[in-house]
Short mmCIF file of C-alpha atoms in Angstrom, two decimals:
data_model
loop_
_atom_site.label_atom_id
_atom_site.label_comp_id
_atom_site.label_asym_id
_atom_site.label_seq_id
_atom_site.Cartn_x
_atom_site.Cartn_y
_atom_site.Cartn_z
CA MET A 164 57.46 79.75 -49.75
CA HIS A 165 59.14 83.17 -49.33
CA ASP A 166 59.34 84.78 -45.89
CA ASP A 167 56.81 87.48 -46.84
CA ASP A 168 54.36 84.97 -48.25
CA PHE A 169 54.75 82.76 -45.19
CA GLU A 170 54.16 85.66 -42.79
CA ARG A 171 51.14 86.90 -44.75
CA ASP A 172 49.63 83.44 -44.74
CA LEU A 173 50.52 82.96 -41.07
CA ALA A 174 48.88 86.29 -40.15
CA ARG A 175 45.71 85.30 -42.01
CA ARG A 176 45.57 81.89 -40.30
CA LEU A 177 46.30 83.37 -36.86
CA ARG A 178 43.51 85.94 -37.22
CA ALA A 179 41.06 83.26 -38.27
CA TYR A 180 42.27 81.03 -35.43
CA GLU A 181 41.75 83.76 -32.81
CA ALA A 182 38.37 84.69 -34.21
CA ASN A 183 37.28 81.06 -33.90
CA VAL A 184 38.25 80.78 -30.21
CA PRO A 185 34.83 81.64 -28.62
CA ALA A 186 32.95 79.25 -30.91
CA ALA A 187 35.49 76.50 -30.27
CA ALA A 188 35.24 77.10 -26.51
CA ALA A 189 31.44 76.83 -26.65
CA GLU A 190 31.76 73.59 -28.63
CA ALA A 191 34.33 72.21 -26.16
CA LYS A 192 31.98 72.97 -23.26
CA ARG A 193 29.06 71.28 -25.01
CA SER A 194 31.02 68.12 -25.72
CA ARG A 195 32.63 67.92 -22.28
CA PRO A 196 30.82 65.66 -19.78
CA ASN A 197 29.08 67.96 -17.34
CA GLY A 198 29.80 66.97 -13.75
CA HIS A 199 27.20 69.37 -12.36
CA ARG A 200 24.31 67.87 -14.32
CA PHE A 201 24.14 64.72 -12.18
CA GLY A 202 25.50 66.23 -8.99
CA TRP A 203 22.06 66.53 -7.39
CA LEU A 204 21.31 62.86 -8.18
CA VAL A 205 24.52 61.69 -6.54
CA PHE A 206 23.73 63.87 -3.53
CA ALA A 207 20.15 62.54 -3.26
CA VAL A 208 21.18 58.87 -3.58
CA GLY A 209 23.92 59.40 -1.02
CA GLY A 210 21.53 61.06 1.42
CA ALA A 211 18.93 58.33 1.01
CA SER A 212 21.59 55.67 1.61
CA VAL A 213 22.70 57.32 4.84
CA ILE A 214 19.11 57.52 6.11
CA ALA A 215 18.44 53.87 5.18
CA ALA A 216 21.65 52.74 6.89
CA GLY A 217 20.68 54.67 10.03
CA LEU A 218 17.23 53.10 10.15
CA LEU A 219 18.65 49.61 9.62
CA ALA A 220 21.21 50.12 12.37
CA PHE A 221 18.46 51.35 14.70
CA VAL A 222 16.30 48.29 14.04
CA LEU A 223 19.11 45.76 14.34
CA LEU A 224 20.96 47.22 17.30
CA ARG A 225 18.16 48.41 19.60
CA PRO A 226 17.94 46.41 22.87
CA PRO A 227 15.11 43.86 23.06
CA MET A 228 11.98 45.13 24.87
CA ARG A 229 11.41 43.61 28.30
CA ALA A 230 8.15 41.69 28.62
CA SER A 231 5.96 43.03 31.44
CA GLY A 232 2.53 42.15 32.80
CA MET A 233 0.50 39.21 31.71
CA PRO A 234 1.01 37.54 28.35
CA PRO A 235 -1.56 38.76 25.81
CA ASP A 236 -3.49 35.50 25.68
CA ARG A 237 -3.99 35.47 29.50
CA ALA A 238 -5.11 39.09 29.45
CA ALA A 239 -7.72 38.27 26.80
CA VAL A 240 -9.03 35.39 28.89
CA SER A 241 -9.37 37.54 32.01
CA LEU A 242 -11.26 40.22 30.06
CA ALA A 243 -13.60 37.57 28.67
CA VAL A 244 -14.27 36.18 32.15
CA ARG A 245 -15.27 39.60 33.38
CA MET B 125 56.36 102.22 -22.75
CA GLU B 126 53.63 103.02 -25.18
CA GLY B 127 50.23 103.32 -23.58
CA ILE B 128 51.53 103.54 -20.03
CA ALA B 129 52.41 106.76 -18.32
CA HIS B 130 51.90 108.65 -15.14
CA LEU B 131 48.99 110.93 -14.37
CA ASP B 132 47.67 112.63 -17.44
CA ALA B 133 44.79 114.99 -18.08
CA THR B 134 43.47 112.85 -20.96
CA ALA B 135 43.17 109.70 -18.85
CA PRO B 136 39.62 108.28 -18.64
CA ALA B 137 38.84 109.20 -15.06
CA ARG B 138 35.11 108.44 -15.13
CA ASP B 139 33.52 104.97 -15.45
CA ASP B 140 31.77 105.90 -18.71
CA ASP B 141 35.04 107.04 -20.23
CA PHE B 142 36.75 103.86 -19.14
CA THR B 143 34.08 101.64 -20.68
CA ALA B 144 34.08 103.64 -23.89
CA THR B 145 37.86 103.47 -24.15
CA PHE B 146 38.51 99.87 -23.15
CA GLY B 147 35.20 98.04 -23.56
CA ASN B 148 35.72 97.31 -27.26
CA HIS B 149 38.98 95.50 -26.56
CA TYR B 150 37.74 93.09 -23.90
CA THR B 151 36.64 90.33 -26.29
CA SER B 152 39.88 90.45 -28.25
CA LEU B 153 41.77 90.31 -24.95
CA VAL B 154 39.92 87.11 -23.97
CA ARG B 155 40.77 85.55 -27.34
CA ARG B 156 44.38 86.63 -27.19
CA LEU B 157 44.97 85.38 -23.66
CA THR B 158 43.23 82.08 -24.44
CA VAL B 159 45.65 81.52 -27.31
CA VAL B 160 48.66 82.67 -25.28
CA VAL B 161 47.91 80.23 -22.44
CA GLY B 162 47.66 77.41 -24.97
CA GLY B 163 43.92 77.13 -25.55
CA ASP B 164 42.48 77.07 -22.03
CA PHE B 165 39.44 79.30 -22.54
CA GLU B 166 38.47 79.60 -18.88
CA ALA B 167 42.00 80.59 -17.88
CA GLY B 168 42.03 83.13 -20.72
CA ARG B 169 38.72 84.61 -19.62
CA ASP B 170 39.74 84.75 -15.95
CA LEU B 171 42.98 86.48 -16.85
CA ALA B 172 41.14 88.95 -19.11
CA GLN B 173 38.70 89.80 -16.31
CA ASP B 174 41.56 90.28 -13.89
CA ALA B 175 43.40 92.46 -16.40
CA TYR B 176 40.30 94.54 -17.04
CA LEU B 177 39.78 95.11 -13.32
CA ARG B 178 43.40 96.07 -12.82
CA ALA B 179 43.21 98.43 -15.78
CA TYR B 180 40.11 100.01 -14.24
CA ARG B 181 41.83 100.50 -10.88
CA ALA B 182 44.88 102.01 -12.57
CA ARG B 183 42.91 104.04 -15.16
CA HIS B 184 44.42 107.30 -13.94
CA ARG B 185 47.82 106.07 -15.14
CA PHE B 186 46.68 105.56 -18.72
CA ASP B 187 48.19 108.24 -20.96
CA GLY B 188 45.46 108.23 -23.60
CA GLY B 189 47.62 106.35 -26.11
CA ASP B 190 46.80 102.86 -27.37
CA PRO B 191 44.18 101.31 -25.04
CA ARG B 192 44.52 97.85 -26.60
CA ALA B 193 48.29 97.84 -26.01
CA TRP B 194 47.73 98.91 -22.42
CA LEU B 195 45.20 96.14 -21.78
CA TYR B 196 47.38 93.56 -23.52
CA THR B 197 50.38 94.64 -21.46
CA ILE B 198 48.51 94.02 -18.21
CA GLY B 199 46.91 90.80 -19.43
CA LEU B 200 50.05 89.23 -20.87
CA ARG B 201 52.13 89.99 -17.80
CA LEU B 202 49.39 88.43 -15.69
CA ALA B 203 49.42 85.38 -17.97
CA PHE B 204 53.17 84.92 -17.52
CA ASN B 205 52.98 85.37 -13.75
CA GLU B 206 49.91 83.15 -13.43
CA ARG B 207 51.72 80.19 -14.94
CA GLU B 208 54.55 80.55 -12.43
CA ARG B 209 52.09 80.98 -9.56
CA ARG B 210 50.14 77.90 -10.65
CA ARG B 211 53.31 75.84 -11.01
CA ARG B 212 54.51 76.84 -7.52
CA TRP B 213 51.10 76.09 -6.04
CA ASP B 214 50.90 72.67 -7.72
CA ARG B 215 54.43 71.83 -6.56
CA LEU B 216 53.75 72.98 -3.01
CA MET B 217 50.40 71.25 -2.67
CA GLY B 218 51.21 68.26 -4.85
CA SER B 219 47.95 68.90 -6.67
CA ARG B 220 46.88 69.54 -10.22
CA SER B 221 44.84 72.53 -11.29
CA PRO B 222 41.19 71.92 -12.25
CA MET B 223 40.53 70.45 -15.68
CA PRO B 224 40.47 73.30 -18.20
CA THR B 225 38.21 73.73 -21.19
CA TRP B 226 40.67 73.19 -24.00
CA VAL B 227 39.75 75.00 -27.14
CA VAL B 228 40.46 73.18 -30.39
CA PRO B 229 39.70 75.55 -33.26
CA GLU B 230 39.14 74.32 -36.79
CA ASP B 231 42.77 74.86 -37.85
CA ARG B 232 44.18 71.87 -35.98
CA GLY B 233 47.59 72.11 -37.64
CA LEU B 234 48.11 75.68 -36.48
CA HIS B 235 46.70 74.85 -33.06
CA GLU B 236 49.22 72.06 -32.47
CA ALA B 237 52.05 74.16 -33.89
CA LEU B 238 51.18 77.06 -31.56
CA ARG B 239 50.98 74.74 -28.56
CA GLY B 240 54.53 73.66 -29.32
CA LEU B 241 55.76 77.21 -28.68
CA ARG B 242 56.64 78.71 -25.34
CA ARG B 243 54.05 81.10 -23.93
CA GLU B 244 56.30 84.14 -24.34
CA HIS B 245 57.03 83.20 -27.94
CA ARG B 246 53.33 82.85 -28.72
CA ALA B 247 52.63 86.26 -27.19
CA ALA B 248 55.41 87.99 -29.11
CA LEU B 249 54.44 86.28 -32.36
CA LEU B 250 50.78 87.31 -32.12
CA LEU B 251 51.63 90.89 -31.19
CA ASN B 252 53.98 91.13 -34.14
CA VAL B 253 52.32 89.13 -36.91
CA VAL B 254 48.65 89.74 -36.11
CA ASP B 255 48.69 93.20 -34.52
CA GLY B 256 51.74 94.63 -36.25
CA TYR B 257 53.54 95.91 -33.15
CA THR B 258 57.25 96.49 -33.60
CA GLN B 259 59.90 94.61 -31.65
CA ALA B 260 60.59 97.69 -29.52
CA GLU B 261 56.89 98.07 -28.70
CA ILE B 262 56.57 94.38 -27.81
CA ALA B 263 59.69 94.63 -25.65
CA GLY B 264 58.07 97.50 -23.76
CA MET B 265 54.81 95.63 -23.36
CA LEU B 266 56.40 92.41 -22.11
CA GLY B 267 59.10 94.11 -20.04
CA VAL B 268 62.09 92.53 -21.82
CA ALA B 269 64.95 93.76 -24.02
CA PRO B 270 64.27 94.27 -27.75
CA GLY B 271 66.97 91.72 -28.55
CA THR B 272 65.08 89.13 -26.54
CA VAL B 273 61.92 89.81 -28.54
CA ALA B 274 63.88 89.50 -31.79
CA SER B 275 65.18 86.14 -30.65
CA TRP B 276 61.71 84.95 -29.57
CA LEU B 277 60.17 86.00 -32.88
CA SER B 278 62.90 84.36 -34.91
CA ARG B 279 62.56 81.07 -33.04
CA ALA B 280 58.77 81.12 -33.06
CA LYS B 281 58.57 81.76 -36.81
CA ALA B 282 61.17 79.10 -37.57
CA GLN B 283 59.37 76.58 -35.40
CA LEU B 284 55.99 77.37 -36.94
CA ARG B 285 57.37 77.28 -40.44
CA GLU B 286 58.83 73.84 -39.80
CA ALA B 287 55.68 72.51 -38.13
CA LEU B 288 53.30 73.90 -40.73
CA THR B 289 55.42 72.83 -43.67
CA ASP B 290 55.65 69.28 -42.31
CA ALA B 291 51.92 69.12 -41.62
#
């Protein structure tokens, strides 16, 4: 191919290539996995996990309650006697 | 340099004038910068926005010549500097820039061939082959000697010819 022919063809292809850029960018965005789409789900699951872990820690680690007064069965008996 | 001069009475001083003069060239600037940076559309758009803002701030320096050449001059110089800035930042921080949106137009052969060129070569080639600017005009726009542009164009065309003939 002569230089002139090559440059003419190159110019035509380059113009078409540039003109196609916005459409190709839109297509690339559509086909790219969207990290924002599931961001809220990750955030919600993470938050729920933290709350559940806090509750579990509270239940497991709280000090045992001290027994005070009469045992329940004795209290019931005394009320019945009255 | 064509399109750039000091204060001139014909410069678009008002916002309406600026939009009328430069607004039509914004889309082509986005396309051009996207191709020059190798197909990263978001980088191209960011650079075009930055160039447009800078052109607006410096609108009093526009001499009323070729508005597209003036916008391209600002945008392309930003594109060259941005690459260096990004490289320095990545080296300093040991980090990689965010994942770009790579554009892959239909003409894959040309796309790959263009990506094989240096950024400056791509810019000079597009300005010459697509827009028809002379080597002297391109030299003025890119801030280099005309001989450098001649060398860039020669190498870029030879490289593309080889790549596209092989493909």
